[in-house]
Amino acid sequence: MSAMNELCNETAARIRELRESSDASIENTAAMMGISPDTLRMYEEGKTDIPIGILYAAAGIFGVDLTDLMTGKSPNLSRYCVVRSGKGPEIERYPGYRFQSLAFDFQNRLFEPLLVTLNPEMNETIAPVTHSGQEFNLVMSGKIRVIIGGSTIDLDTGDSIFFDPSIPHGQWALDHAPASFLTVIMHDHPSDPTKH
């Protein structure tokens, strides 16, 4: 099993453990996440990748930080968090996307900054997603296509976009070359377990 598959299975197990320890039914939890119970079962069993929006929802429902779900460790910094180039934990939640957390060790984050790398060979597997909050993307290298609902926007290095991520959206690498962008996702609630 690859390290990435192991990480995904550990994350799935943490969600299941949190749900079971809070005596929440799979039906009620799935309803709060806006998915079917069968889909939640597949996520909890590690049979399919868990979208980042579902991870945010699980963190909010169970009153834990996203970092807790992803790594099993709580963030412990409150003044500042430095992440050296290439040193943030990697998250591969969707085929074609590689996320690198840029604030994983900072407590009570109001937003989630992530460096996203797109693999053009995986463009065909990328499907639109939705999640709550607000989202900002800044293209760091290459060229990307962003589709939001029925709108298609091509962005070059240095271009940015801010949008409502509750609308189905996705990003694709253009020109058969890898591309990267900074995404900043604003939470509906701070990632502070005492506030849930």
Tab-separated table of C-alpha atoms in Angstrom:
chain	number	residue	atom	x	y	z
A	1	MET	CA	0.000	0.000	0.000
A	2	SER	CA	1.360	3.421	-0.924
A	3	ALA	CA	1.957	6.057	1.757
A	4	MET	CA	-0.821	8.169	0.207
A	5	ASN	CA	-3.324	5.272	0.320
A	6	GLU	CA	-2.345	4.588	3.915
A	7	LEU	CA	-2.914	8.266	4.798
A	8	CYS	CA	-6.342	8.179	3.110
A	9	ASN	CA	-7.285	5.008	5.012
A	10	GLU	CA	-6.126	6.533	8.307
A	11	THR	CA	-8.209	9.646	7.635
A	12	ALA	CA	-11.238	7.476	6.825
A	13	ALA	CA	-10.719	5.522	10.057
A	14	ARG	CA	-10.515	8.760	12.078
A	15	ILE	CA	-13.842	9.943	10.659
A	16	ARG	CA	-15.472	6.610	11.500
A	17	GLU	CA	-13.967	6.652	15.021
A	18	LEU	CA	-15.156	10.217	15.640
A	19	ARG	CA	-18.656	9.353	14.449
A	20	GLU	CA	-18.840	6.185	16.524
A	21	SER	CA	-17.387	7.798	19.662
A	22	SER	CA	-19.968	10.582	19.448
A	23	ASP	CA	-22.777	7.992	19.073
A	24	ALA	CA	-23.833	9.602	15.790
A	25	SER	CA	-25.642	7.384	13.314
A	26	ILE	CA	-24.299	7.048	9.821
A	27	GLU	CA	-27.645	8.363	8.514
A	28	ASN	CA	-27.617	11.549	10.612
A	29	THR	CA	-23.937	12.225	9.937
A	30	ALA	CA	-24.400	11.718	6.196
A	31	ALA	CA	-27.399	14.076	6.224
A	32	MET	CA	-25.331	16.768	7.986
A	33	MET	CA	-22.637	16.314	5.323
A	34	GLY	CA	-25.180	16.474	2.492
A	35	ILE	CA	-24.352	12.990	1.189
A	36	SER	CA	-26.036	9.589	1.216
A	37	PRO	CA	-25.348	7.058	3.995
A	38	ASP	CA	-23.910	4.683	1.366
A	39	THR	CA	-21.433	7.347	0.243
A	40	LEU	CA	-20.351	7.961	3.843
A	41	ARG	CA	-19.896	4.199	4.331
A	42	MET	CA	-17.641	4.095	1.253
A	43	TYR	CA	-15.585	7.002	2.648
A	44	GLU	CA	-15.313	5.431	6.104
A	45	GLU	CA	-14.251	2.092	4.623
A	46	GLY	CA	-11.555	3.770	2.518
A	47	LYS	CA	-13.172	2.559	-0.708
A	48	THR	CA	-13.106	5.984	-2.350
A	49	ASP	CA	-11.251	9.267	-1.905
A	50	ILE	CA	-12.850	11.728	0.494
A	51	PRO	CA	-13.402	15.167	-1.062
A	52	ILE	CA	-11.886	18.088	0.822
A	53	GLY	CA	-15.372	19.546	1.341
A	54	ILE	CA	-16.422	16.402	3.209
A	55	LEU	CA	-13.282	16.617	5.350
A	56	TYR	CA	-14.188	20.206	6.274
A	57	ALA	CA	-17.738	19.091	7.059
A	58	ALA	CA	-16.505	16.219	9.251
A	59	ALA	CA	-14.130	18.526	11.121
A	60	GLY	CA	-16.992	20.937	11.808
A	61	ILE	CA	-19.491	18.252	12.810
A	62	PHE	CA	-17.114	16.568	15.240
A	63	GLY	CA	-15.496	19.769	16.524
A	64	VAL	CA	-11.934	18.956	15.503
A	65	ASP	CA	-9.367	20.728	13.391
A	66	LEU	CA	-8.866	19.588	9.795
A	67	THR	CA	-5.256	18.800	10.739
A	68	ASP	CA	-6.533	16.361	13.386
A	69	LEU	CA	-8.450	14.463	10.707
A	70	MET	CA	-5.591	14.456	8.227
A	71	THR	CA	-2.645	13.689	10.502
A	72	GLY	CA	-4.044	12.502	13.818
A	73	LYS	CA	-2.187	15.363	15.541
A	74	SER	CA	-3.627	18.640	16.771
A	75	PRO	CA	-2.119	21.941	15.656
A	76	ASN	CA	-0.190	23.586	18.472
A	77	LEU	CA	0.939	27.010	17.247
A	78	SER	CA	-0.973	30.195	17.995
A	79	ARG	CA	1.382	33.087	17.148
A	80	TYR	CA	2.694	32.072	13.726
A	81	CYS	CA	3.342	29.011	11.601
A	82	VAL	CA	6.243	28.813	9.146
A	83	VAL	CA	6.109	26.132	6.478
A	84	ARG	CA	9.352	25.779	4.555
A	85	SER	CA	9.204	25.208	0.815
A	86	GLY	CA	8.056	21.670	0.083
A	87	LYS	CA	7.670	20.777	3.775
A	88	GLY	CA	3.897	21.070	4.270
A	89	PRO	CA	2.050	17.768	4.580
A	90	GLU	CA	0.671	16.585	1.267
A	91	ILE	CA	-2.938	15.652	0.780
A	92	GLU	CA	-4.130	13.848	-2.339
A	93	ARG	CA	-7.885	14.020	-2.022
A	94	TYR	CA	-8.893	13.954	-5.682
A	95	PRO	CA	-7.241	12.340	-8.698
A	96	GLY	CA	-5.179	14.950	-10.535
A	97	TYR	CA	-4.840	17.305	-7.548
A	98	ARG	CA	-2.039	17.328	-4.980
A	99	PHE	CA	-2.626	19.647	-2.018
A	100	GLN	CA	0.101	20.840	0.332
A	101	SER	CA	-1.108	22.362	3.601
A	102	LEU	CA	0.515	25.733	4.333
A	103	ALA	CA	-0.855	26.328	7.847
A	104	PHE	CA	-1.339	22.811	9.211
A	105	ASP	CA	0.167	23.538	12.627
A	106	PHE	CA	-1.686	26.805	13.382
A	107	GLN	CA	-4.611	26.623	15.818
A	108	ASN	CA	-8.080	28.057	15.199
A	109	ARG	CA	-7.561	28.867	11.520
A	110	LEU	CA	-10.255	31.005	9.925
A	111	PHE	CA	-9.162	29.874	6.461
A	112	GLU	CA	-7.143	27.067	4.890
A	113	PRO	CA	-4.209	28.013	2.614
A	114	LEU	CA	-3.106	25.171	0.336
A	115	LEU	CA	-0.626	24.902	-2.516
A	116	VAL	CA	-2.273	22.823	-5.240
A	117	THR	CA	-0.381	21.094	-8.038
A	118	LEU	CA	-2.343	19.851	-11.046
A	119	ASN	CA	-1.174	16.879	-13.080
A	120	PRO	CA	-2.247	17.379	-16.731
A	121	GLU	CA	-2.200	13.620	-17.314
A	122	MET	CA	-5.081	13.364	-14.831
A	123	ASN	CA	-7.294	16.079	-16.398
A	124	GLU	CA	-9.774	13.466	-17.643
A	125	THR	CA	-10.356	12.182	-14.099
A	126	ILE	CA	-11.071	15.577	-12.518
A	127	ALA	CA	-14.722	16.114	-11.630
A	128	PRO	CA	-16.342	19.297	-10.293
A	129	VAL	CA	-16.704	19.522	-6.507
A	130	THR	CA	-18.572	21.712	-4.039
A	131	HIS	CA	-17.917	22.806	-0.474
A	132	SER	CA	-18.977	25.565	1.854
A	133	GLY	CA	-17.247	28.869	2.546
A	134	GLN	CA	-15.461	31.048	-0.005
A	135	GLU	CA	-12.428	30.274	-2.178
A	136	PHE	CA	-9.541	32.253	-3.662
A	137	ASN	CA	-7.075	30.866	-6.256
A	138	LEU	CA	-3.808	32.514	-7.388
A	139	VAL	CA	-1.922	30.791	-10.212
A	140	MET	CA	1.708	30.290	-9.158
A	141	SER	CA	2.994	28.486	-12.259
A	142	GLY	CA	1.610	27.292	-15.563
A	143	LYS	CA	-1.863	27.905	-16.877
A	144	ILE	CA	-5.140	26.578	-15.483
A	145	ARG	CA	-8.758	26.413	-16.533
A	146	VAL	CA	-11.335	27.024	-13.823
A	147	ILE	CA	-14.903	25.946	-14.438
A	148	ILE	CA	-17.520	27.345	-12.064
A	149	GLY	CA	-21.049	26.261	-12.876
A	150	GLY	CA	-21.426	27.050	-16.579
A	151	SER	CA	-18.533	29.547	-16.729
A	152	THR	CA	-15.057	28.708	-18.033
A	153	ILE	CA	-12.139	30.959	-17.076
A	154	ASP	CA	-8.537	30.452	-18.236
A	155	LEU	CA	-5.887	31.843	-15.893
A	156	ASP	CA	-2.161	32.436	-16.453
A	157	THR	CA	0.613	32.702	-13.878
A	158	GLY	CA	-0.168	35.658	-11.612
A	159	ASP	CA	-3.920	35.670	-12.373
A	160	SER	CA	-6.401	35.077	-9.568
A	161	ILE	CA	-10.064	34.314	-8.994
A	162	PHE	CA	-12.369	34.533	-5.960
A	163	PHE	CA	-15.617	32.535	-5.989
A	164	ASP	CA	-18.453	30.794	-4.181
A	165	PRO	CA	-17.369	27.130	-3.915
A	166	SER	CA	-20.898	25.912	-3.227
A	167	ILE	CA	-21.221	26.127	-7.036
A	168	PRO	CA	-19.743	23.007	-8.710
A	169	HIS	CA	-16.183	23.895	-9.702
A	170	GLY	CA	-12.865	22.416	-10.739
A	171	GLN	CA	-9.416	23.357	-11.984
A	172	TRP	CA	-7.525	21.757	-14.878
A	173	ALA	CA	-3.917	22.156	-16.056
A	174	LEU	CA	-3.655	23.554	-19.596
A	175	ASP	CA	-1.056	23.200	-22.375
A	176	HIS	CA	-0.226	19.599	-21.324
A	177	ALA	CA	1.999	20.950	-18.538
A	178	PRO	CA	1.797	20.814	-14.741
A	179	ALA	CA	0.412	23.915	-13.061
A	180	SER	CA	0.217	25.075	-9.475
A	181	PHE	CA	-1.957	27.550	-7.641
A	182	LEU	CA	-2.404	28.858	-4.144
A	183	THR	CA	-5.913	28.258	-2.899
A	184	VAL	CA	-7.281	29.900	0.209
A	185	ILE	CA	-10.537	28.398	1.441
A	186	MET	CA	-12.499	30.402	3.994
A	187	HIS	CA	-14.288	28.259	6.541
A	188	ASP	CA	-17.867	28.877	7.599
A	189	HIS	CA	-16.588	28.481	11.168
A	190	PRO	CA	-13.100	28.834	12.658
A	191	SER	CA	-11.344	25.495	13.115
A	192	ASP	CA	-11.707	25.836	16.885
A	193	PRO	CA	-13.225	22.766	18.557
A	194	THR	CA	-14.556	24.906	21.432
A	195	LYS	CA	-16.781	26.822	18.993
A	196	HIS	CA	-18.747	23.797	17.685
